[in-house]
Amino acid sequence: MISFELYRQDRPTVLVERSGETNPGAWAMIQEALARGAISGSTDRTVVHADVFLAELDVLRALRAIYAESLDFGPTLRIHLQSMAADRRARETAVGGGVELQDLDDLDDELRMAGFVRALKPFQRENLVRVLRLPHAADFSVPGAGKTTSALASFAVLRGRGAVDRLMVVAPIAAFEAWKEEAGACFGEALDLVIFRGSDTFVPSGTDVLVSNYHRVASDYDSIRRFVASARTQVVLDEAHRVKRGPEGVHGRAVLDLAYAASRRDVLTGTPAPQGAHDLVALVKFLYPGQDRRILPQSAYHESLGRDPRVLADTQTAIRSYFVRTPKSALRLPPTTFDVVARDMPSIQSAIYDALVGRYRSTLSLSDRSRHNMRRLGRIMMYLLEAATNPMLLNSGSHSGDDPGFSHPPIELSGDETVPDLLAQYGRFETPWKYETVNSIVADAAANGEKVLVWTNFVRNIQALSRYLREYNPAIVHGGVPSQQGPSADTVTRDMEFNRFRQDSSCSVLLANPAACGEGVSLHHWCHHAVYLDRSFNASHFLQSQDRIHRLGLAADTVTTFTLLISRGTIDETVDARLIEKVEALSTLMDDPGLVQVALPSADEGEDGTPVFEDDMTAVLAHFDGYDESTA
Amino acid sequence: MQNPVLDHERVEYLVARQDSSPDNRRLLPAWPRPDKELRQVDLEVTWLRFSTLNHRTRSEQMRIADQQNRPDLFTADPNGEEAQTQQYQILADQEGFEDLKADLKARGQQQPAVVTAEGVLINGNRRTAALRSLFCEEDHQPSRYVSCLILPADANVREIVDLETELQIAREFKEDYTWVNEALLIEEIFEREGKDWNKVASRMHKDVSSVRGQFEKLQQVHQLVALSKGSRHHADFVDNESAFTELTKHVQGKSAEEAASVRAAYFLGTLTGVKYRTLRHLRRPDASQRVRNELQNDPSLRSLLDADDEQQVTDILDDVLGPSDDQQSGDLTSILSYMAQHGQGEEVDLDGMKVATRDLRDSIKQAVDNAAEDAHGEDMDQNAVAAPVRHLDLAANHVRKAADALPKARVLQDWSEEAYVKQLSRFKAMLGRLDA
């Protein structure tokens, strides 16, 4: 006999044990299937990660049929299997079905009874009906659609029904304030909300809502798990795309492990799949641990196929019943316009770029997929992005405030090529054309009393621009600007800079990088024009940064403009093509064709990680391969 | 302190031998203790005992013990005559034994062997067997003595396995291990080290994925041995590592259904003796379905396919996974199950007919062979369809490369415009044939 039991203390594990006369073939079959998840054990027992065990239940069924081996499931595992079976049935019955007027009326009654006072918008009510039909659900609505409010409403209803007792929210720090405000404003009697800042945070027993960030869940897993496990708890992941690395990432692992202790699970994010279908795997694993392979098509597990049209279509079909989405179009936002400015680089910059490409093309082995080579390629991509914007950055390397994915040493100048000479001359003879363009955009805006938001990935660009544009009194936000007030009173924080941009009429421009303020900040009341000096392969940065100035609350006649600066024949074009591909993939997955319209320039608008993910490497390599020095 | 499990007569003999020998010491870096210098003594080749715990022959031992139906053949009295004779035979039958003998005859023993305090060889089993063969069967006098390093009397099993592992990973010993025996060593270390892959990997000086890969392949061998009910043994799979590697590689990242389908077809084929080259053609999602169809065509086998329908129980697993649809998916579970229950040399009742299991196996083999060949034929047709476009694609790439290389080549001294033009016109002429 082979017996199994689930242990939910700490990280959930399953103990597999053989006793008596166990068929060696049956035992070997289990050992083979579970080898990748083994944590400890001895000859007759194996302790494995619960998620690996639950993913291999088919093998148990097969081995019982082949070897007629008897299997025994312990009481805790049995309870978990029963809840999985219940989830499966509930998923199958929840699939499909429209929302009737009666459903909405019933929902209103339930919300009222639960003390929820905030009036929900029609699309929120409809989504909520669907979310509550599912045992666990995803809200992929765009920013500004009120995901926080909806999640609190679902908690109110579920608590009213006696399905859960309390709420655990995992969110980025920037979103804490929003949760606090909403938890106070949505309920007649404000919820008891505690921000968990570490193991010394006191969590009173009457706490309704505990809010923590992804990093904390990993570092204080035990305390948080205790809160979740000691009562029936709904766990909500806000900006859930942060767990997309799944079990391989530290945060992902902790959050996925937490899923086993939760009674109800929800994920919220407007960009669930910035890289393609594969990103959804971790989210589905959290919602339905051990059932993801039954929900998603096999092809979704191949990262490299993430944007293959067939895979996108299959994945969309597979998941469409498990999520709700309020698209941007439903928010009735005023339109966006895109201004794509693509220019040839001036002669010296162009020569520098040529030299760089020539230099790296000859040393890169295009077929080498080793990690070392990939990392190197990631660095090279940074150099190319810099060269396409401002070659002066090449001398300086990364800044401590850069997104970690963007860190790279200054380019090595060995002296036997022309690059150093070119760089030495560059500052004397040329100003980057993108700088000049930004300057004229900001000057026009300032003259009209308007403000401009400038996005770039490089802190040194922000610093150089802040000098270049100093007459417009730029506000500055990047990773090196602290988000909280430090010990010294004269520290400039991100909030201070945001407020200066909002309130100070002499401050006409905000220079920011998407990694530091892509999420959670509202600037739409003050600014309607964003310029992208450079962009990276990170589609979620691109989409989330747009939402800073294009969100609910805009006047109907406001036109929001996005200007994309692209140096012709450079990596800028590669990045542009990849972002288009990714946004299109996301729009297919979400069945939200409007996303493409809102978030990408239409064909006639143009004049014609490391944030780099593995499959973006192919694009960078293709840039080398297809680079034609005569046209650049 | 005396180690109670040692044979004290042999220990005392060895102590006496050491006392009468010059005090030679030699460094054995693989020995785990801090004091790595061991006494070196010449011992008679016939006195030494082969290690029966040695992983290098584990799978061969398993086969002999099973064939003679003596599970304790090598463990009851490992140093006794019977076990030692068998062990000597295993070593002598190993590949490369004659080459080893020739080498020892020509150059003599280069490295000392390593023995326990009672004279059991931890390292140097094959060389000692070769020396013994030279001395006893060919009367080659220089082979009478074996130079040995002697481990302390209190060395424990853990230290000895650690020593063996360290020696195993050293390059010069590596080729002595068959992949099955190496995997058995990995399995033992895995179980001994609390199933911690990192420890196994560091012991074996390999990375986690490769030791885990070996372990997983061994688990497949275990399953095949169990399914064969005594007709196949671990050692029988030594020559087929690539088939296991291929199977493991193929099923990685495949859906559970496809993985199960290909595995079942491979297992069934392997058990009935289908050639691995043939099985390759069944690396496809519908492998099991194809085999099943073939089986269905054979009236004597048809009843096997649905043999255990009434055994189906619905329980918590079915509730979690949803009902299984083995009829559609071409499930071979029932037939594998049948093989697991019935050994060789039995007669079984199939629809009222007595059939020898051996004949049954032959029929199953035929079915798998047919399925694989059909699949192969279809692949060939597919290739034929795609061939023109594929070749053109390759050609287009080459043309692009030629164009890229042209300017650079033209300025070089050895450039021949004539040869170039000639090739180009040949190429253009061929292009003309494609237009039609």
Short mmCIF file of N, CA and C in Angstrom, two decimals, chain A residues 330-381:
data_model
loop_
_atom_site.label_atom_id
_atom_site.label_comp_id
_atom_site.label_asym_id
_atom_site.label_seq_id
_atom_site.Cartn_x
_atom_site.Cartn_y
_atom_site.Cartn_z
N ALA A 330 -15.13 50.48 -21.86
CA ALA A 330 -16.32 50.54 -21.00
C ALA A 330 -16.25 51.73 -20.05
N LEU A 331 -15.05 52.25 -19.83
CA LEU A 331 -14.93 53.39 -18.92
C LEU A 331 -15.33 54.69 -19.63
N ARG A 332 -15.58 54.60 -20.91
CA ARG A 332 -15.95 55.75 -21.73
C ARG A 332 -14.95 56.89 -21.53
N LEU A 333 -13.69 56.53 -21.62
CA LEU A 333 -12.66 57.55 -21.52
C LEU A 333 -12.59 58.30 -22.84
N PRO A 334 -12.24 59.57 -22.78
CA PRO A 334 -12.01 60.29 -24.03
C PRO A 334 -10.84 59.63 -24.77
N PRO A 335 -10.74 59.86 -26.07
CA PRO A 335 -9.76 59.11 -26.88
C PRO A 335 -8.31 59.51 -26.62
N THR A 336 -7.43 58.64 -27.11
CA THR A 336 -6.00 58.95 -27.06
C THR A 336 -5.53 59.18 -28.49
N THR A 337 -4.48 59.97 -28.65
CA THR A 337 -3.83 60.02 -29.96
C THR A 337 -2.36 59.69 -29.78
N PHE A 338 -1.84 59.04 -30.78
CA PHE A 338 -0.43 58.70 -30.74
C PHE A 338 0.31 59.50 -31.79
N ASP A 339 1.44 60.00 -31.39
CA ASP A 339 2.26 60.76 -32.30
C ASP A 339 3.60 60.02 -32.38
N VAL A 340 3.80 59.31 -33.47
CA VAL A 340 5.04 58.54 -33.59
C VAL A 340 6.05 59.36 -34.37
N VAL A 341 7.10 59.77 -33.69
CA VAL A 341 8.12 60.58 -34.35
C VAL A 341 9.33 59.69 -34.62
N ALA A 342 9.49 59.28 -35.85
CA ALA A 342 10.62 58.43 -36.21
C ALA A 342 11.58 59.24 -37.05
N ARG A 343 12.83 59.34 -36.62
CA ARG A 343 13.81 60.16 -37.34
C ARG A 343 15.09 59.37 -37.55
N ASP A 344 15.81 59.75 -38.56
CA ASP A 344 17.18 59.25 -38.69
C ASP A 344 18.04 59.93 -37.65
N MET A 345 19.05 59.22 -37.21
CA MET A 345 19.95 59.85 -36.24
C MET A 345 20.90 60.77 -36.97
N PRO A 346 21.33 61.87 -36.32
CA PRO A 346 22.34 62.72 -36.95
C PRO A 346 23.65 61.93 -37.15
N SER A 347 24.56 62.49 -37.91
CA SER A 347 25.67 61.68 -38.43
C SER A 347 26.56 61.04 -37.36
N ILE A 348 26.96 61.79 -36.35
CA ILE A 348 27.89 61.19 -35.39
C ILE A 348 27.19 60.09 -34.58
N GLN A 349 25.97 60.38 -34.14
CA GLN A 349 25.22 59.37 -33.40
C GLN A 349 25.05 58.11 -34.24
N SER A 350 24.75 58.32 -35.51
CA SER A 350 24.57 57.21 -36.42
C SER A 350 25.86 56.40 -36.55
N ALA A 351 26.98 57.12 -36.63
CA ALA A 351 28.27 56.42 -36.74
C ALA A 351 28.55 55.61 -35.48
N ILE A 352 28.21 56.18 -34.34
CA ILE A 352 28.43 55.46 -33.07
C ILE A 352 27.59 54.19 -33.06
N TYR A 353 26.34 54.33 -33.48
CA TYR A 353 25.45 53.17 -33.47
C TYR A 353 25.99 52.08 -34.40
N ASP A 354 26.39 52.49 -35.59
CA ASP A 354 26.98 51.53 -36.54
C ASP A 354 28.16 50.80 -35.92
N ALA A 355 29.03 51.58 -35.30
CA ALA A 355 30.23 50.97 -34.73
C ALA A 355 29.87 49.96 -33.65
N LEU A 356 28.87 50.30 -32.85
CA LEU A 356 28.45 49.39 -31.77
C LEU A 356 27.92 48.09 -32.36
N VAL A 357 27.04 48.22 -33.32
CA VAL A 357 26.44 47.02 -33.89
C VAL A 357 27.52 46.16 -34.54
N GLY A 358 28.41 46.81 -35.27
CA GLY A 358 29.48 46.07 -35.94
C GLY A 358 30.33 45.33 -34.93
N ARG A 359 30.63 46.03 -33.85
CA ARG A 359 31.49 45.46 -32.83
C ARG A 359 30.84 44.25 -32.18
N TYR A 360 29.58 44.36 -31.85
CA TYR A 360 28.94 43.24 -31.13
C TYR A 360 28.55 42.12 -32.08
N ARG A 361 28.18 42.49 -33.30
CA ARG A 361 27.77 41.44 -34.20
C ARG A 361 28.92 40.46 -34.43
N SER A 362 30.13 40.99 -34.51
CA SER A 362 31.24 40.10 -34.81
C SER A 362 31.60 39.22 -33.61
N THR A 363 31.27 39.67 -32.40
CA THR A 363 31.69 38.86 -31.24
C THR A 363 30.57 37.98 -30.70
N LEU A 364 29.34 38.24 -31.11
CA LEU A 364 28.24 37.45 -30.56
C LEU A 364 28.08 36.17 -31.34
N SER A 365 27.96 35.07 -30.63
CA SER A 365 27.60 33.85 -31.35
C SER A 365 26.09 33.75 -31.29
N LEU A 366 25.48 33.93 -32.44
CA LEU A 366 24.03 34.08 -32.47
C LEU A 366 23.29 32.82 -32.04
N SER A 367 23.95 31.68 -32.10
CA SER A 367 23.24 30.45 -31.75
C SER A 367 23.45 30.08 -30.29
N ASP A 368 24.36 30.79 -29.61
CA ASP A 368 24.68 30.41 -28.23
C ASP A 368 23.58 30.89 -27.29
N ARG A 369 22.90 29.94 -26.64
CA ARG A 369 21.79 30.31 -25.78
C ARG A 369 22.16 30.21 -24.30
N SER A 370 23.45 30.18 -24.02
CA SER A 370 23.86 30.01 -22.63
C SER A 370 23.44 31.25 -21.83
N ARG A 371 23.32 31.04 -20.53
CA ARG A 371 22.90 32.14 -19.68
C ARG A 371 23.87 33.30 -19.75
N HIS A 372 25.16 32.93 -19.85
CA HIS A 372 26.17 33.97 -19.90
C HIS A 372 25.97 34.85 -21.13
N ASN A 373 25.77 34.17 -22.25
CA ASN A 373 25.60 34.91 -23.50
C ASN A 373 24.34 35.76 -23.47
N MET A 374 23.29 35.21 -22.85
CA MET A 374 22.02 35.93 -22.77
C MET A 374 22.19 37.20 -21.92
N ARG A 375 22.92 37.04 -20.82
CA ARG A 375 23.13 38.21 -19.97
C ARG A 375 23.91 39.27 -20.72
N ARG A 376 24.88 38.81 -21.47
CA ARG A 376 25.70 39.71 -22.22
C ARG A 376 24.83 40.44 -23.25
N LEU A 377 23.97 39.65 -23.88
CA LEU A 377 23.08 40.23 -24.87
C LEU A 377 22.18 41.28 -24.23
N GLY A 378 21.74 41.00 -23.01
CA GLY A 378 20.91 41.95 -22.27
C GLY A 378 21.65 43.27 -22.08
N ARG A 379 22.94 43.17 -21.75
CA ARG A 379 23.75 44.39 -21.57
C ARG A 379 23.89 45.14 -22.88
N ILE A 380 24.14 44.37 -23.92
CA ILE A 380 24.32 44.98 -25.23
C ILE A 380 23.06 45.74 -25.65
N MET A 381 21.91 45.12 -25.31
CA MET A 381 20.65 45.77 -25.65
C MET A 381 20.56 47.13 -24.96
#
